[in-house]
Amino acid sequence: MEKRFVYIDNAATTMVRPQAADILCELTAGGYANASSLYSIGRESALRLKAARKTIAQLLGARSEREVYFTSGGTESINMAIRGAAKSAGKGHIITTKIEHPAVLNTIRELEKSGFEATYLDVGQNGVVNVKSVYDSVRDDTILISVMYVNNEIGTIQPIAEIAKLAKERGIVFHTDAVQAAGHIKIDVSDINVDMVSISAHKFGGPKGAGALYLRQGVSLEPFITGGEQEFKKRAGTENVAAAAAMAKALELACENIDSESVRQAGMRDRLTDGILSAVPHSRLNGDRVQRICSNINISFEGIDSESLVLMLDMHGICASGGSACMAGQGQPSHVLQALGLSEDLAKGALRLSLGENNSDSDVDYILKVLPEAVQKLRRLSPIWSDRQ
Ligand code: PLP
């Protein structure tokens, strides 16, 4: 079989769209002026920044471009949202889930050290949080709810609209980490009553180190980075105009054919999922089959160490991931898979394939040829597996 190159790790990061890369190069080399400078090239930078803000505001359904704040990425947006809301409230209780990204979990754990209290909600075996459990955990002093839109490991879509409705009824600020959703699922903040949305450019074909926070007007948020008056006094630091403009272009392009692309990717996802499950005995899909983003497949193979599988796939030119990219190499079973109740063996044997615009049906065919054989080979090499059989 001829070796091919297949990048199927789009939840870790995406290829930069050529048009976004062009803007990045153009503005890095030519548009270097500080957006706060008064002379004409500075004003030009300010205009590019304003245009990027407007594009992102429109694509998210914001009422005004003043509701969009540029940051250095998903992690910073999340910190800005959670720490900012906590600082504004001074004290109180925060609700989140056990399957959040470490950017959320570790930020809330830090806040617990300074007197905030937190509830980490369980999820069902399907990896979806139950709205009633959010409802039941609300207290009089709850100041913030933070629930991710799409899980980065298992791709499950959380009931954001219902949680947002509940938060609004109870007057609680609601943040969603939409890093894995933006550019893949239509997000309309005028439709769902979410107060804060974190997004990251490199997950939808933009550059790394660029992100944004949507903050609904009227929601109180203390800045957590102190310094100059940039970003409406909420996020100090000279703006990265090139990255912001490239991010806006990438989001625009991702949203342009979001519907047709999600149908196309869901078709590939289903063929790949069914193909793997039927070709490889003792394998199972992790996370809800239906309430799932079009691009994610997460399958556990009994008796397999996913790191070995990832390396074997790499020898065949396939870039995939065991669990999330952030946890890769740490040798620890994923907190998300543990929250689903998976045994250590199944959690360690989980492989994540995440499709993107770069993938085609021939990639699916190639993976279906390579992967079952790779699993079989690794199992043959494993003394534990032979004993068990
Ligand atoms: N939240 C989720 C769900 C993610 O998947 C990631 C990155 O993988 C982040 C937050 C962090 O985003 P960034 O890499 O832009 O800091």
PDB file of C-alpha atoms in Angstrom, residues 14-311:
ATOM      1  CA  THR A  14      -5.784  23.373  12.038  1.00  0.00           C
ATOM      2  CA  MET A  15      -3.752  24.298   8.993  1.00  0.00           C
ATOM      3  CA  VAL A  16      -3.668  28.063   8.529  1.00  0.00           C
ATOM      4  CA  ARG A  17      -5.943  29.089   5.658  1.00  0.00           C
ATOM      5  CA  PRO A  18      -3.857  30.610   2.834  1.00  0.00           C
ATOM      6  CA  GLN A  19      -5.921  33.820   2.825  1.00  0.00           C
ATOM      7  CA  ALA A  20      -5.422  34.214   6.584  1.00  0.00           C
ATOM      8  CA  ALA A  21      -1.693  33.557   6.178  1.00  0.00           C
ATOM      9  CA  ASP A  22      -1.517  36.236   3.455  1.00  0.00           C
ATOM     10  CA  ILE A  23      -3.097  38.807   5.776  1.00  0.00           C
ATOM     11  CA  LEU A  24      -0.770  37.775   8.580  1.00  0.00           C
ATOM     12  CA  CYS A  25       2.302  38.270   6.362  1.00  0.00           C
ATOM     13  CA  GLU A  26       1.014  41.503   4.838  1.00  0.00           C
ATOM     14  CA  LEU A  27       0.273  43.153   8.172  1.00  0.00           C
ATOM     15  CA  THR A  28       3.295  41.793  10.005  1.00  0.00           C
ATOM     16  CA  ALA A  29       5.674  43.127   7.375  1.00  0.00           C
ATOM     17  CA  GLY A  30       3.811  46.224   6.226  1.00  0.00           C
ATOM     18  CA  GLY A  31       1.195  47.112   8.831  1.00  0.00           C
ATOM     19  CA  TYR A  32       3.540  47.322  11.786  1.00  0.00           C
ATOM     20  CA  ALA A  33       2.315  50.647  13.147  1.00  0.00           C
ATOM     21  CA  ASN A  34       0.883  50.715  16.662  1.00  0.00           C
ATOM     22  CA  ALA A  35      -2.901  50.956  16.487  1.00  0.00           C
ATOM     23  CA  SER A  36      -2.793  53.649  19.194  1.00  0.00           C
ATOM     24  CA  SER A  37      -0.489  55.953  17.200  1.00  0.00           C
ATOM     25  CA  LEU A  38      -1.974  59.161  15.838  1.00  0.00           C
ATOM     26  CA  TYR A  39      -0.192  59.348  12.478  1.00  0.00           C
ATOM     27  CA  SER A  40      -1.781  57.923   9.362  1.00  0.00           C
ATOM     28  CA  ILE A  41      -0.184  54.449   9.367  1.00  0.00           C
ATOM     29  CA  GLY A  42      -1.195  54.068  13.026  1.00  0.00           C
ATOM     30  CA  ARG A  43      -4.746  55.057  12.154  1.00  0.00           C
ATOM     31  CA  GLU A  44      -4.642  52.490   9.371  1.00  0.00           C
ATOM     32  CA  SER A  45      -3.727  49.778  11.898  1.00  0.00           C
ATOM     33  CA  ALA A  46      -6.592  50.938  14.114  1.00  0.00           C
ATOM     34  CA  LEU A  47      -8.965  50.661  11.156  1.00  0.00           C
ATOM     35  CA  ARG A  48      -7.821  47.104  10.369  1.00  0.00           C
ATOM     36  CA  LEU A  49      -8.373  46.190  14.013  1.00  0.00           C
ATOM     37  CA  LYS A  50     -11.824  47.758  14.003  1.00  0.00           C
ATOM     38  CA  ALA A  51     -12.754  45.909  10.805  1.00  0.00           C
ATOM     39  CA  ALA A  52     -11.604  42.589  12.295  1.00  0.00           C
ATOM     40  CA  ARG A  53     -13.622  43.265  15.452  1.00  0.00           C
ATOM     41  CA  LYS A  54     -16.694  44.079  13.378  1.00  0.00           C
ATOM     42  CA  THR A  55     -16.393  40.895  11.319  1.00  0.00           C
ATOM     43  CA  ILE A  56     -16.101  38.714  14.413  1.00  0.00           C
ATOM     44  CA  ALA A  57     -18.954  40.543  16.154  1.00  0.00           C
ATOM     45  CA  GLN A  58     -21.213  39.973  13.133  1.00  0.00           C
ATOM     46  CA  LEU A  59     -20.257  36.316  12.782  1.00  0.00           C
ATOM     47  CA  LEU A  60     -21.065  35.679  16.455  1.00  0.00           C
ATOM     48  CA  GLY A  61     -24.340  37.609  16.304  1.00  0.00           C
ATOM     49  CA  ALA A  62     -23.133  40.289  18.747  1.00  0.00           C
ATOM     50  CA  ARG A  63     -25.081  43.533  18.979  1.00  0.00           C
ATOM     51  CA  SER A  64     -21.992  45.677  18.735  1.00  0.00           C
ATOM     52  CA  GLU A  65     -18.323  45.294  17.849  1.00  0.00           C
ATOM     53  CA  ARG A  66     -17.592  46.689  21.324  1.00  0.00           C
ATOM     54  CA  GLU A  67     -18.593  43.280  22.655  1.00  0.00           C
ATOM     55  CA  VAL A  68     -15.502  41.623  21.109  1.00  0.00           C
ATOM     56  CA  TYR A  69     -12.119  41.741  22.876  1.00  0.00           C
ATOM     57  CA  PHE A  70      -8.941  40.410  21.292  1.00  0.00           C
ATOM     58  CA  THR A  71      -6.697  38.136  23.341  1.00  0.00           C
ATOM     59  CA  SER A  72      -3.708  35.858  22.812  1.00  0.00           C
ATOM     60  CA  GLY A  73      -5.863  32.740  22.409  1.00  0.00           C
ATOM     61  CA  GLY A  74      -8.433  30.454  23.985  1.00  0.00           C
ATOM     62  CA  THR A  75      -6.598  30.072  27.271  1.00  0.00           C
ATOM     63  CA  GLU A  76      -6.350  33.810  27.798  1.00  0.00           C
ATOM     64  CA  SER A  77      -9.975  34.454  26.798  1.00  0.00           C
ATOM     65  CA  ILE A  78     -11.073  31.839  29.330  1.00  0.00           C
ATOM     66  CA  ASN A  79      -8.881  33.355  32.062  1.00  0.00           C
ATOM     67  CA  MET A  80     -10.166  36.823  31.213  1.00  0.00           C
ATOM     68  CA  ALA A  81     -13.775  35.624  31.458  1.00  0.00           C
ATOM     69  CA  ILE A  82     -13.554  33.510  34.595  1.00  0.00           C
ATOM     70  CA  ARG A  83     -11.035  35.545  36.609  1.00  0.00           C
ATOM     71  CA  GLY A  84     -12.665  38.793  35.474  1.00  0.00           C
ATOM     72  CA  ALA A  85     -16.155  37.715  36.522  1.00  0.00           C
ATOM     73  CA  ALA A  86     -14.822  36.403  39.841  1.00  0.00           C
ATOM     74  CA  LYS A  87     -12.909  39.623  40.518  1.00  0.00           C
ATOM     75  CA  SER A  88     -16.038  41.654  39.782  1.00  0.00           C
ATOM     76  CA  ALA A  89     -18.138  39.587  42.181  1.00  0.00           C
ATOM     77  CA  GLY A  90     -15.477  39.488  44.926  1.00  0.00           C
ATOM     78  CA  LYS A  91     -16.621  36.169  46.350  1.00  0.00           C
ATOM     79  CA  GLY A  92     -19.087  33.387  45.684  1.00  0.00           C
ATOM     80  CA  HIS A  93     -19.752  30.030  44.063  1.00  0.00           C
ATOM     81  CA  ILE A  94     -18.862  28.843  40.557  1.00  0.00           C
ATOM     82  CA  ILE A  95     -20.408  25.921  38.644  1.00  0.00           C
ATOM     83  CA  THR A  96     -18.542  24.028  35.962  1.00  0.00           C
ATOM     84  CA  THR A  97     -18.204  20.433  34.715  1.00  0.00           C
ATOM     85  CA  LYS A  98     -15.603  17.720  35.196  1.00  0.00           C
ATOM     86  CA  ILE A  99     -14.927  17.529  31.462  1.00  0.00           C
ATOM     87  CA  GLU A 100     -13.786  21.105  30.856  1.00  0.00           C
ATOM     88  CA  HIS A 101     -10.439  21.953  29.290  1.00  0.00           C
ATOM     89  CA  PRO A 102      -7.609  22.526  31.811  1.00  0.00           C
ATOM     90  CA  ALA A 103      -7.781  26.250  30.963  1.00  0.00           C
ATOM     91  CA  VAL A 104     -11.146  26.303  32.754  1.00  0.00           C
ATOM     92  CA  LEU A 105     -10.504  23.664  35.420  1.00  0.00           C
ATOM     93  CA  ASN A 106      -7.152  25.009  36.583  1.00  0.00           C
ATOM     94  CA  THR A 107      -8.378  28.611  36.572  1.00  0.00           C
ATOM     95  CA  ILE A 108     -11.300  27.716  38.822  1.00  0.00           C
ATOM     96  CA  ARG A 109      -9.031  25.614  41.061  1.00  0.00           C
ATOM     97  CA  GLU A 110      -6.819  28.689  41.473  1.00  0.00           C
ATOM     98  CA  LEU A 111      -9.832  30.790  42.423  1.00  0.00           C
ATOM     99  CA  GLU A 112     -10.765  28.190  45.051  1.00  0.00           C
ATOM    100  CA  LYS A 113      -7.419  28.901  46.730  1.00  0.00           C
ATOM    101  CA  SER A 114      -8.481  32.506  47.196  1.00  0.00           C
ATOM    102  CA  GLY A 115     -11.825  31.734  48.800  1.00  0.00           C
ATOM    103  CA  PHE A 116     -14.217  31.028  45.905  1.00  0.00           C
ATOM    104  CA  GLU A 117     -16.206  27.805  46.093  1.00  0.00           C
ATOM    105  CA  ALA A 118     -16.793  25.557  43.101  1.00  0.00           C
ATOM    106  CA  THR A 119     -18.977  22.659  41.996  1.00  0.00           C
ATOM    107  CA  TYR A 120     -17.576  20.345  39.307  1.00  0.00           C
ATOM    108  CA  LEU A 121     -20.562  18.602  37.755  1.00  0.00           C
ATOM    109  CA  ASP A 122     -20.520  14.983  36.658  1.00  0.00           C
ATOM    110  CA  VAL A 123     -21.576  14.182  33.117  1.00  0.00           C
ATOM    111  CA  GLY A 124     -23.544  11.186  31.875  1.00  0.00           C
ATOM    112  CA  GLN A 125     -21.797   8.146  30.399  1.00  0.00           C
ATOM    113  CA  ASN A 126     -22.453   9.783  27.029  1.00  0.00           C
ATOM    114  CA  GLY A 127     -20.310  12.799  27.965  1.00  0.00           C
ATOM    115  CA  VAL A 128     -23.178  15.275  28.097  1.00  0.00           C
ATOM    116  CA  VAL A 129     -24.023  17.351  31.164  1.00  0.00           C
ATOM    117  CA  ASN A 130     -27.549  17.102  32.496  1.00  0.00           C
ATOM    118  CA  VAL A 131     -29.261  20.521  32.680  1.00  0.00           C
ATOM    119  CA  LYS A 132     -31.104  19.427  35.834  1.00  0.00           C
ATOM    120  CA  SER A 133     -27.788  18.870  37.594  1.00  0.00           C
ATOM    121  CA  VAL A 134     -26.815  22.453  36.759  1.00  0.00           C
ATOM    122  CA  TYR A 135     -30.195  23.601  38.069  1.00  0.00           C
ATOM    123  CA  ASP A 136     -29.816  21.589  41.289  1.00  0.00           C
ATOM    124  CA  SER A 137     -26.352  22.937  42.022  1.00  0.00           C
ATOM    125  CA  VAL A 138     -27.286  26.628  41.773  1.00  0.00           C
ATOM    126  CA  ARG A 139     -26.954  28.402  45.128  1.00  0.00           C
ATOM    127  CA  ASP A 140     -27.936  31.869  46.269  1.00  0.00           C
ATOM    128  CA  ASP A 141     -24.295  32.898  46.057  1.00  0.00           C
ATOM    129  CA  THR A 142     -23.592  31.359  42.605  1.00  0.00           C
ATOM    130  CA  ILE A 143     -21.857  34.059  40.567  1.00  0.00           C
ATOM    131  CA  LEU A 144     -20.749  32.175  37.466  1.00  0.00           C
ATOM    132  CA  ILE A 145     -21.526  29.093  35.384  1.00  0.00           C
ATOM    133  CA  SER A 146     -18.897  27.950  32.876  1.00  0.00           C
ATOM    134  CA  VAL A 147     -19.761  25.014  30.597  1.00  0.00           C
ATOM    135  CA  MET A 148     -17.936  24.223  27.371  1.00  0.00           C
ATOM    136  CA  TYR A 149     -19.814  24.237  24.062  1.00  0.00           C
ATOM    137  CA  VAL A 150     -18.048  21.236  22.516  1.00  0.00           C
ATOM    138  CA  ASN A 151     -15.705  18.890  24.347  1.00  0.00           C
ATOM    139  CA  ASN A 152     -12.232  18.794  22.832  1.00  0.00           C
ATOM    140  CA  GLU A 153     -11.637  15.072  23.410  1.00  0.00           C
ATOM    141  CA  ILE A 154     -14.947  13.375  22.705  1.00  0.00           C
ATOM    142  CA  GLY A 155     -16.694  16.073  20.667  1.00  0.00           C
ATOM    143  CA  THR A 156     -19.933  16.052  22.656  1.00  0.00           C
ATOM    144  CA  ILE A 157     -22.104  19.148  22.273  1.00  0.00           C
ATOM    145  CA  GLN A 158     -23.384  20.482  25.583  1.00  0.00           C
ATOM    146  CA  PRO A 159     -26.912  21.904  26.065  1.00  0.00           C
ATOM    147  CA  ILE A 160     -25.647  25.494  26.066  1.00  0.00           C
ATOM    148  CA  ALA A 161     -28.933  27.213  25.158  1.00  0.00           C
ATOM    149  CA  GLU A 162     -30.791  25.560  28.056  1.00  0.00           C
ATOM    150  CA  ILE A 163     -28.024  26.321  30.548  1.00  0.00           C
ATOM    151  CA  ALA A 164     -27.890  29.916  29.307  1.00  0.00           C
ATOM    152  CA  LYS A 165     -31.647  30.227  29.824  1.00  0.00           C
ATOM    153  CA  LEU A 166     -31.368  28.897  33.359  1.00  0.00           C
ATOM    154  CA  ALA A 167     -28.457  31.237  34.140  1.00  0.00           C
ATOM    155  CA  LYS A 168     -30.411  34.219  32.856  1.00  0.00           C
ATOM    156  CA  GLU A 169     -33.481  33.322  34.933  1.00  0.00           C
ATOM    157  CA  ARG A 170     -31.304  33.135  38.036  1.00  0.00           C
ATOM    158  CA  GLY A 171     -29.265  36.253  37.197  1.00  0.00           C
ATOM    159  CA  ILE A 172     -25.997  34.297  36.995  1.00  0.00           C
ATOM    160  CA  VAL A 173     -23.237  35.170  34.534  1.00  0.00           C
ATOM    161  CA  PHE A 174     -22.743  32.369  31.980  1.00  0.00           C
ATOM    162  CA  HIS A 175     -19.509  31.693  30.122  1.00  0.00           C
ATOM    163  CA  THR A 176     -18.950  29.067  27.463  1.00  0.00           C
ATOM    164  CA  ASP A 177     -15.587  27.830  26.223  1.00  0.00           C
ATOM    165  CA  ALA A 178     -16.468  27.661  22.526  1.00  0.00           C
ATOM    166  CA  VAL A 179     -12.915  26.993  21.348  1.00  0.00           C
ATOM    167  CA  GLN A 180     -13.928  23.718  19.659  1.00  0.00           C
ATOM    168  CA  ALA A 181     -17.235  25.091  18.392  1.00  0.00           C
ATOM    169  CA  ALA A 182     -16.392  28.385  16.685  1.00  0.00           C
ATOM    170  CA  GLY A 183     -16.154  28.007  12.938  1.00  0.00           C
ATOM    171  CA  HIS A 184     -17.678  24.511  13.100  1.00  0.00           C
ATOM    172  CA  ILE A 185     -21.085  25.157  14.668  1.00  0.00           C
ATOM    173  CA  LYS A 186     -23.111  28.341  14.154  1.00  0.00           C
ATOM    174  CA  ILE A 187     -22.829  30.428  17.307  1.00  0.00           C
ATOM    175  CA  ASP A 188     -25.382  33.181  17.648  1.00  0.00           C
ATOM    176  CA  VAL A 189     -25.193  35.051  20.935  1.00  0.00           C
ATOM    177  CA  SER A 190     -28.408  36.904  20.151  1.00  0.00           C
ATOM    178  CA  ASP A 191     -30.136  33.519  19.989  1.00  0.00           C
ATOM    179  CA  ILE A 192     -28.576  31.857  23.004  1.00  0.00           C
ATOM    180  CA  ASN A 193     -28.365  34.053  26.042  1.00  0.00           C
ATOM    181  CA  VAL A 194     -24.738  33.479  26.802  1.00  0.00           C
ATOM    182  CA  ASP A 195     -22.817  36.340  28.465  1.00  0.00           C
ATOM    183  CA  MET A 196     -19.259  35.377  27.541  1.00  0.00           C
ATOM    184  CA  VAL A 197     -17.841  33.216  24.738  1.00  0.00           C
ATOM    185  CA  SER A 198     -14.176  32.262  24.371  1.00  0.00           C
ATOM    186  CA  ILE A 199     -12.791  31.443  20.933  1.00  0.00           C
ATOM    187  CA  SER A 200      -9.348  30.620  19.532  1.00  0.00           C
ATOM    188  CA  ALA A 201      -8.158  31.332  15.974  1.00  0.00           C
ATOM    189  CA  HIS A 202      -5.974  28.262  15.445  1.00  0.00           C
ATOM    190  CA  LYS A 203      -8.955  25.918  15.734  1.00  0.00           C
ATOM    191  CA  PHE A 204     -10.602  27.326  12.592  1.00  0.00           C
ATOM    192  CA  GLY A 205      -7.723  28.004  10.235  1.00  0.00           C
ATOM    193  CA  GLY A 206      -6.344  31.149  11.863  1.00  0.00           C
ATOM    194  CA  PRO A 207      -2.955  31.743  13.458  1.00  0.00           C
ATOM    195  CA  LYS A 208      -1.855  30.462  16.857  1.00  0.00           C
ATOM    196  CA  GLY A 209      -1.659  32.958  19.701  1.00  0.00           C
ATOM    197  CA  ALA A 210      -4.838  34.772  18.679  1.00  0.00           C
ATOM    198  CA  GLY A 211      -8.248  34.596  20.272  1.00  0.00           C
ATOM    199  CA  ALA A 212     -11.230  36.643  21.307  1.00  0.00           C
ATOM    200  CA  LEU A 213     -13.716  36.982  24.105  1.00  0.00           C
ATOM    201  CA  TYR A 214     -17.296  37.951  23.423  1.00  0.00           C
ATOM    202  CA  LEU A 215     -18.578  39.867  26.457  1.00  0.00           C
ATOM    203  CA  ARG A 216     -22.214  40.925  26.477  1.00  0.00           C
ATOM    204  CA  GLN A 217     -22.599  44.640  27.074  1.00  0.00           C
ATOM    205  CA  GLY A 218     -23.626  45.359  30.665  1.00  0.00           C
ATOM    206  CA  VAL A 219     -21.931  42.283  32.140  1.00  0.00           C
ATOM    207  CA  SER A 220     -19.433  43.416  34.742  1.00  0.00           C
ATOM    208  CA  LEU A 221     -15.884  42.169  34.174  1.00  0.00           C
ATOM    209  CA  GLU A 222     -12.753  43.397  35.914  1.00  0.00           C
ATOM    210  CA  PRO A 223      -9.605  43.178  33.773  1.00  0.00           C
ATOM    211  CA  PHE A 224      -7.171  40.543  34.929  1.00  0.00           C
ATOM    212  CA  ILE A 225      -4.217  41.934  32.978  1.00  0.00           C
ATOM    213  CA  THR A 226      -3.340  45.433  34.060  1.00  0.00           C
ATOM    214  CA  GLY A 227      -1.517  48.005  31.958  1.00  0.00           C
ATOM    215  CA  GLY A 228      -2.585  50.362  29.189  1.00  0.00           C
ATOM    216  CA  GLU A 229      -6.054  51.219  28.008  1.00  0.00           C
ATOM    217  CA  GLN A 230      -6.278  48.956  24.963  1.00  0.00           C
ATOM    218  CA  GLU A 231      -9.340  46.814  24.260  1.00  0.00           C
ATOM    219  CA  PHE A 232     -11.743  49.232  25.942  1.00  0.00           C
ATOM    220  CA  LYS A 233      -9.612  49.126  29.127  1.00  0.00           C
ATOM    221  CA  LYS A 234     -10.320  45.420  29.591  1.00  0.00           C
ATOM    222  CA  ARG A 235      -7.182  43.824  28.137  1.00  0.00           C
ATOM    223  CA  ALA A 236      -3.991  45.799  28.312  1.00  0.00           C
ATOM    224  CA  GLY A 237      -1.132  45.361  25.842  1.00  0.00           C
ATOM    225  CA  THR A 238      -0.347  46.525  22.303  1.00  0.00           C
ATOM    226  CA  GLU A 239      -2.805  44.846  19.979  1.00  0.00           C
ATOM    227  CA  ASN A 240      -1.652  42.188  17.505  1.00  0.00           C
ATOM    228  CA  VAL A 241      -3.447  43.664  14.506  1.00  0.00           C
ATOM    229  CA  ALA A 242      -2.063  41.124  12.038  1.00  0.00           C
ATOM    230  CA  ALA A 243      -3.292  38.177  14.121  1.00  0.00           C
ATOM    231  CA  ALA A 244      -6.692  39.758  14.763  1.00  0.00           C
ATOM    232  CA  ALA A 245      -7.233  40.484  11.060  1.00  0.00           C
ATOM    233  CA  ALA A 246      -6.089  36.981  10.065  1.00  0.00           C
ATOM    234  CA  MET A 247      -8.403  35.455  12.681  1.00  0.00           C
ATOM    235  CA  ALA A 248     -11.374  37.454  11.372  1.00  0.00           C
ATOM    236  CA  LYS A 249     -10.674  36.266   7.817  1.00  0.00           C
ATOM    237  CA  ALA A 250     -10.343  32.657   8.975  1.00  0.00           C
ATOM    238  CA  LEU A 251     -13.650  32.796  10.859  1.00  0.00           C
ATOM    239  CA  GLU A 252     -15.366  34.411   7.901  1.00  0.00           C
ATOM    240  CA  LEU A 253     -14.150  31.640   5.586  1.00  0.00           C
ATOM    241  CA  ALA A 254     -15.062  28.900   8.074  1.00  0.00           C
ATOM    242  CA  CYS A 255     -18.582  30.287   8.452  1.00  0.00           C
ATOM    243  CA  GLU A 256     -19.079  30.723   4.713  1.00  0.00           C
ATOM    244  CA  ASN A 257     -19.812  27.031   4.110  1.00  0.00           C
ATOM    245  CA  ILE A 258     -20.367  25.842   7.647  1.00  0.00           C
ATOM    246  CA  ASP A 259     -23.569  23.913   6.799  1.00  0.00           C
ATOM    247  CA  SER A 260     -22.314  22.004   3.770  1.00  0.00           C
ATOM    248  CA  GLU A 261     -18.973  21.340   5.442  1.00  0.00           C
ATOM    249  CA  SER A 262     -20.566  19.921   8.565  1.00  0.00           C
ATOM    250  CA  VAL A 263     -22.715  17.563   6.460  1.00  0.00           C
ATOM    251  CA  ARG A 264     -19.634  16.464   4.496  1.00  0.00           C
ATOM    252  CA  GLN A 265     -17.558  15.907   7.640  1.00  0.00           C
ATOM    253  CA  ALA A 266     -20.387  14.102   9.446  1.00  0.00           C
ATOM    254  CA  GLY A 267     -20.570  11.685   6.492  1.00  0.00           C
ATOM    255  CA  MET A 268     -16.846  10.946   6.731  1.00  0.00           C
ATOM    256  CA  ARG A 269     -17.059  10.706  10.531  1.00  0.00           C
ATOM    257  CA  ASP A 270     -19.847   8.131  10.370  1.00  0.00           C
ATOM    258  CA  ARG A 271     -18.188   6.013   7.690  1.00  0.00           C
ATOM    259  CA  LEU A 272     -14.930   6.042   9.600  1.00  0.00           C
ATOM    260  CA  THR A 273     -16.602   5.281  12.937  1.00  0.00           C
ATOM    261  CA  ASP A 274     -18.655   2.383  11.574  1.00  0.00           C
ATOM    262  CA  GLY A 275     -15.718   1.078   9.572  1.00  0.00           C
ATOM    263  CA  ILE A 276     -13.386   1.022  12.566  1.00  0.00           C
ATOM    264  CA  LEU A 277     -15.929  -0.426  14.993  1.00  0.00           C
ATOM    265  CA  SER A 278     -16.799  -3.252  12.626  1.00  0.00           C
ATOM    266  CA  ALA A 279     -13.201  -4.027  11.620  1.00  0.00           C
ATOM    267  CA  VAL A 280     -11.700  -3.935  15.114  1.00  0.00           C
ATOM    268  CA  PRO A 281     -13.166  -6.225  17.764  1.00  0.00           C
ATOM    269  CA  HIS A 282     -13.150  -4.961  21.360  1.00  0.00           C
ATOM    270  CA  SER A 283     -13.413  -1.320  20.394  1.00  0.00           C
ATOM    271  CA  ARG A 284     -15.998   1.259  21.473  1.00  0.00           C
ATOM    272  CA  LEU A 285     -16.972   4.819  20.631  1.00  0.00           C
ATOM    273  CA  ASN A 286     -16.605   7.308  23.479  1.00  0.00           C
ATOM    274  CA  GLY A 287     -19.160  10.076  23.815  1.00  0.00           C
ATOM    275  CA  ASP A 288     -22.690  10.439  22.512  1.00  0.00           C
ATOM    276  CA  ARG A 289     -23.131   9.253  18.954  1.00  0.00           C
ATOM    277  CA  VAL A 290     -25.691  11.908  18.004  1.00  0.00           C
ATOM    278  CA  GLN A 291     -25.034  14.939  20.215  1.00  0.00           C
ATOM    279  CA  ARG A 292     -21.593  15.209  18.747  1.00  0.00           C
ATOM    280  CA  ILE A 293     -19.666  17.601  16.544  1.00  0.00           C
ATOM    281  CA  CYS A 294     -19.386  16.541  12.895  1.00  0.00           C
ATOM    282  CA  SER A 295     -15.602  16.226  13.085  1.00  0.00           C
ATOM    283  CA  ASN A 296     -14.898  14.087  16.159  1.00  0.00           C
ATOM    284  CA  ILE A 297     -14.276  10.375  16.559  1.00  0.00           C
ATOM    285  CA  ASN A 298     -12.955   9.035  19.855  1.00  0.00           C
ATOM    286  CA  ILE A 299     -12.594   5.261  20.010  1.00  0.00           C
ATOM    287  CA  SER A 300     -11.089   3.092  22.741  1.00  0.00           C
ATOM    288  CA  PHE A 301      -9.277  -0.096  21.768  1.00  0.00           C
ATOM    289  CA  GLU A 302      -9.008  -2.643  24.569  1.00  0.00           C
ATOM    290  CA  GLY A 303      -5.469  -3.748  25.403  1.00  0.00           C
ATOM    291  CA  ILE A 304      -3.837  -0.919  23.457  1.00  0.00           C
ATOM    292  CA  ASP A 305      -1.685   1.946  24.644  1.00  0.00           C
ATOM    293  CA  SER A 306      -2.819   4.840  22.470  1.00  0.00           C
ATOM    294  CA  GLU A 307       0.644   6.424  22.463  1.00  0.00           C
ATOM    295  CA  SER A 308       2.035   3.355  20.676  1.00  0.00           C
ATOM    296  CA  LEU A 309      -0.876   3.462  18.266  1.00  0.00           C
ATOM    297  CA  VAL A 310      -0.319   7.157  17.523  1.00  0.00           C
ATOM    298  CA  LEU A 311       3.356   6.453  16.788  1.00  0.00           C
TER     299      LEU A 311
END
